[in-house]
């Protein structure tokens, strides 16, 4: 079972921090929402599932676009705020307590679109999640997911980079443990301003170049990728001025190759085959 307490604990301020940029936070999720909403606005409206909806920002916005939206989450606190905010904005949609790993409350082939925005990186048994989405999605329906970008870890050159370089590169050629450890220590020393781009929570990254292959194994065909949460400098060098550029970067490069390297996160749009 995934740890839901971490989401209960942040539920109250989740939307302010990640969508409205309060408390000096960069509103990365607002950019994700903007990209997804732009994409959805062009589709014929139907039934959409916001799976792992959090406090429901995107669910409310897609309802405004005319989608018949159902929102589910496992965190009761997140759902409490999702319900409050929907009432406040006079939006009527279904909000249910349900795990993305067991969506038996829904019939087969029910939704035209399923979104998992920032959910899969935290799910241990992701394979069940993909299979449940496949079952509840209509034929040819869209699966929209978002992920941490493995390449960005390289760009940040921090303790995660060290792990990446050590585990995926150096230990493939250096078999002597002593030499390996000495090399790793040198790499660690090379970092002058270590900083954590990710928290210690169990977040998984995906390689955007081969994510398509993973989706294929679950019978989805990836059609597009979009990038958000850009950095003009590695986060270790983040200055307040940098944030002034980030809005512009998000808009200019959200669908360009630069996102593969300079965006911390990406969105994948796939279809059920
Ligand atoms: C990073 S938040 C994303 C919230 C929302 N999708 C958004 O874009 O703002 C991750 C959400 O996934 C939910 N979650 C984690 N595991 C889940 C599961 N197995 N089933 C349903 N929701 C889950 C958490 O409770 C949390 O609300």
XYZ file of C-alpha atoms and ligand atoms in Angstrom:
300
model
C 0.000 0.000 0.000
C 1.355 3.431 -0.914
C 1.980 6.008 1.785
C -1.007 8.325 1.642
C -0.202 10.168 4.868
C 2.342 12.331 3.013
C -0.549 13.659 0.902
C -2.880 14.165 3.846
C -0.126 16.236 5.469
C 0.273 18.628 2.525
C -3.373 18.726 1.413
C -4.323 22.043 2.999
C -1.646 24.098 1.234
C -1.074 21.860 -1.790
C -2.874 24.044 -4.301
C -1.544 27.339 -2.996
C 2.014 26.050 -3.135
C 2.018 24.214 -6.431
C -0.575 26.121 -8.471
C -0.649 29.654 -7.137
C 3.016 30.015 -6.195
C 2.442 31.096 -2.624
C 5.207 30.688 -0.004
C 7.847 31.415 -2.688
C 7.114 28.190 -4.522
C 7.404 28.025 -8.281
C 3.929 27.098 -9.595
C 5.111 24.209 -11.785
C 1.770 22.409 -11.608
C 0.032 25.468 -13.004
C 2.139 25.065 -16.144
C 1.336 21.365 -16.304
C -2.354 22.197 -15.991
C -2.099 24.846 -18.708
C -0.531 22.404 -21.181
C -3.049 19.646 -20.431
C -6.025 21.998 -20.551
C -4.853 23.396 -23.893
C -4.631 19.857 -25.278
C -8.032 18.813 -23.876
C -9.749 21.956 -25.118
C -9.217 20.730 -28.696
C -10.808 17.304 -28.167
C -14.464 16.316 -28.490
C -15.780 16.444 -24.917
C -16.757 13.208 -23.194
C -16.081 11.351 -19.954
C -12.797 12.080 -18.229
C -11.224 10.602 -15.098
C -8.826 12.652 -12.994
C -7.103 9.781 -11.201
C -5.193 10.983 -8.131
C -6.894 14.362 -8.429
C -5.382 15.926 -5.288
C -7.415 18.976 -4.320
C -9.016 18.918 -7.761
C -7.647 21.959 -9.615
C -7.531 20.217 -13.021
C -10.824 18.385 -12.395
C -12.567 21.728 -11.853
C -10.959 23.295 -14.925
C -11.869 20.397 -17.250
C -15.441 20.545 -15.943
C -15.500 24.210 -16.940
C -14.401 23.124 -20.436
C -17.491 20.914 -20.667
C -16.021 17.500 -19.785
C -18.086 15.050 -17.732
C -15.469 14.660 -15.018
C -15.000 12.092 -12.262
C -12.202 12.751 -9.775
C -10.715 10.104 -7.485
C -7.995 10.113 -4.853
C -6.889 7.949 -1.948
C -6.169 10.867 0.394
C -9.345 11.821 2.281
C -7.834 15.190 3.180
C -7.154 16.008 -0.487
C -10.745 15.013 -1.286
C -12.075 17.220 1.505
C -10.424 20.263 -0.121
C -11.429 19.101 -3.611
C -15.084 19.030 -2.482
C -14.867 22.403 -0.707
C -13.309 24.099 -3.712
C -15.813 22.565 -6.145
C -18.715 23.841 -4.011
C -17.108 27.288 -3.796
C -16.740 27.450 -7.590
C -20.238 25.946 -8.065
C -18.854 23.023 -10.048
C -20.672 19.719 -10.034
C -18.594 16.634 -10.668
C -18.224 13.213 -9.101
C -15.548 13.068 -6.418
C -14.859 9.605 -5.030
C -12.497 7.974 -2.565
C -10.822 5.310 -4.695
C -7.351 3.990 -5.515
C -6.007 4.035 -9.047
C -4.844 0.490 -8.313
C -8.390 -0.780 -7.845
C -11.002 1.008 -9.914
C -13.584 -1.765 -9.727
C -16.251 0.824 -8.947
C -16.038 1.714 -12.650
C -17.204 -0.473 -15.507
C -14.924 -1.493 -18.403
C -14.316 1.011 -21.248
C -15.959 3.870 -19.413
C -13.748 6.917 -19.973
C -12.620 8.783 -23.094
C -9.633 10.213 -21.226
C -7.806 9.181 -18.051
C -5.284 11.554 -16.485
C -2.684 10.633 -13.895
C -1.073 13.983 -13.196
C 1.920 13.549 -10.932
C 0.624 10.258 -9.575
C 2.601 7.367 -11.112
C 5.982 8.530 -9.690
C 4.602 7.736 -6.227
C 2.895 4.433 -6.993
C 4.867 1.318 -6.073
C 2.793 -1.192 -8.066
C 2.546 0.942 -11.194
C 1.827 -2.059 -13.386
C -1.574 -2.450 -11.679
C -2.237 1.243 -12.286
C -1.546 0.930 -16.035
C -3.718 -2.197 -16.258
C -6.625 -0.543 -14.432
C -6.394 2.447 -16.772
C -6.374 0.124 -19.771
C -9.517 -1.636 -18.514
C -11.520 1.492 -17.739
C -10.474 3.455 -20.832
C -12.576 3.291 -24.012
C -10.923 1.892 -27.163
C -8.667 4.559 -28.655
C -9.074 6.656 -25.472
C -6.321 8.937 -24.206
C -4.041 8.231 -21.261
C -2.287 11.361 -19.980
C 0.505 10.880 -17.450
C 3.293 13.037 -16.058
C 6.727 12.091 -14.768
C 10.046 13.291 -13.424
C 12.585 13.502 -16.232
C 15.607 11.245 -15.765
C 17.819 13.487 -17.929
C 17.162 16.445 -15.734
C 18.818 14.609 -12.831
C 21.982 14.706 -14.904
C 21.690 18.408 -15.538
C 21.280 19.204 -11.853
C 24.524 17.384 -10.942
C 23.696 16.704 -7.345
C 23.538 13.669 -5.123
C 20.944 12.088 -7.422
C 23.275 12.602 -10.357
C 26.016 10.865 -8.449
C 23.758 7.856 -7.955
C 22.739 7.900 -11.603
C 26.320 8.130 -12.886
C 27.538 5.580 -10.360
C 24.831 2.996 -10.898
C 24.163 3.336 -14.607
C 27.652 4.099 -15.901
C 30.678 3.702 -13.674
C 29.831 0.371 -12.102
C 29.371 -1.088 -15.574
C 33.086 -0.657 -16.261
C 34.737 -0.538 -12.827
C 34.265 -3.847 -11.059
C 36.835 -3.261 -8.292
C 34.803 -2.058 -5.288
C 37.646 0.069 -3.820
C 38.262 1.925 -7.047
C 34.517 2.355 -7.514
C 34.081 3.834 -4.033
C 37.065 6.155 -4.465
C 35.626 7.377 -7.752
C 32.231 7.919 -6.182
C 33.762 9.882 -3.309
C 35.552 12.121 -5.817
C 32.291 12.804 -7.606
C 30.631 13.694 -4.317
C 33.411 16.116 -3.503
C 32.929 17.812 -6.861
C 29.597 19.154 -5.727
C 29.957 22.486 -4.073
C 26.351 23.374 -3.510
C 24.398 20.171 -3.088
C 20.720 20.612 -3.205
C 17.802 18.286 -3.454
C 15.692 18.778 -6.539
C 13.492 15.999 -5.281
C 12.431 15.247 -1.761
C 13.252 11.989 -0.058
C 9.795 10.673 -0.889
C 9.758 7.670 -3.161
C 9.643 9.490 -6.479
C 10.456 7.628 -9.661
C 11.900 9.221 -12.788
C 11.266 8.107 -16.358
C 13.526 8.388 -19.354
C 11.434 10.372 -21.863
C 13.263 8.758 -24.792
C 12.172 5.245 -23.930
C 8.972 5.830 -21.964
C 7.134 4.926 -25.187
C 8.441 1.370 -24.827
C 7.017 1.022 -21.340
C 3.620 2.260 -22.548
C 3.730 -0.270 -25.413
C 4.026 -3.098 -22.890
C 0.657 -2.003 -21.461
C -0.853 -1.579 -24.965
C -0.712 2.198 -25.160
C 0.815 4.136 -28.031
C 2.537 7.384 -27.041
C 1.635 10.206 -29.427
C 3.104 13.316 -27.810
C 5.308 14.590 -25.043
C 5.215 18.015 -23.431
C 7.740 19.509 -21.019
C 7.313 21.806 -18.025
C 9.207 23.004 -14.963
C 12.133 24.465 -16.914
C 15.405 25.656 -15.386
C 17.740 28.088 -17.080
C 20.474 27.059 -14.639
C 20.772 23.885 -12.566
C 18.684 24.262 -9.396
C 21.862 24.419 -7.275
C 22.428 27.848 -8.835
C 18.846 28.998 -8.612
C 18.495 32.689 -8.010
C 15.320 34.670 -7.640
C 15.961 36.313 -11.042
C 15.876 32.904 -12.647
C 12.192 32.640 -11.886
C 11.539 35.696 -14.040
C 12.638 33.717 -17.083
C 10.887 30.519 -16.281
C 7.398 31.549 -17.386
C 8.844 32.478 -20.767
C 10.753 29.198 -21.025
C 7.652 27.179 -20.210
C 5.694 28.839 -23.004
C 8.447 28.760 -25.643
C 9.787 25.229 -25.179
C 6.905 23.179 -23.752
C 6.758 21.072 -26.937
C 10.404 21.348 -28.081
C 13.444 19.067 -27.687
C 15.076 21.474 -25.204
C 12.546 20.187 -22.695
C 14.235 16.774 -22.743
C 17.201 18.265 -20.893
C 16.099 21.481 -19.224
C 12.667 20.540 -17.930
C 12.437 18.681 -14.667
C 9.148 17.040 -15.612
C 7.289 15.858 -18.693
C 3.780 14.940 -19.774
C 3.058 11.956 -21.988
C -0.079 11.658 -24.112
C -0.846 8.124 -25.286
C -3.766 6.201 -26.766
C -5.140 2.811 -25.952
C -4.469 0.426 -28.855
C 1.420 15.155 -6.673
S -0.238 14.897 -6.188
C -1.026 15.286 -7.723
C -2.416 15.815 -7.533
C -3.146 16.237 -8.804
N -3.204 15.176 -9.785
C -2.537 17.475 -9.429
O -2.140 17.405 -10.601
O -2.459 18.493 -8.783
C -0.373 13.131 -6.097
C -1.780 12.663 -5.701
O -1.888 11.252 -5.931
C -2.672 10.698 -4.901
N -2.430 9.250 -4.842
C -1.283 8.608 -4.503
N -1.455 7.275 -4.594
C -2.741 7.077 -5.005
C -3.522 5.922 -5.300
N -3.018 4.687 -5.179
N -4.795 6.096 -5.713
C -5.326 7.341 -5.838
N -4.630 8.457 -5.575
C -3.361 8.334 -5.158
C -2.236 11.462 -3.672
O -3.152 11.350 -2.612
C -2.105 12.879 -4.224
O -3.303 13.587 -4.086
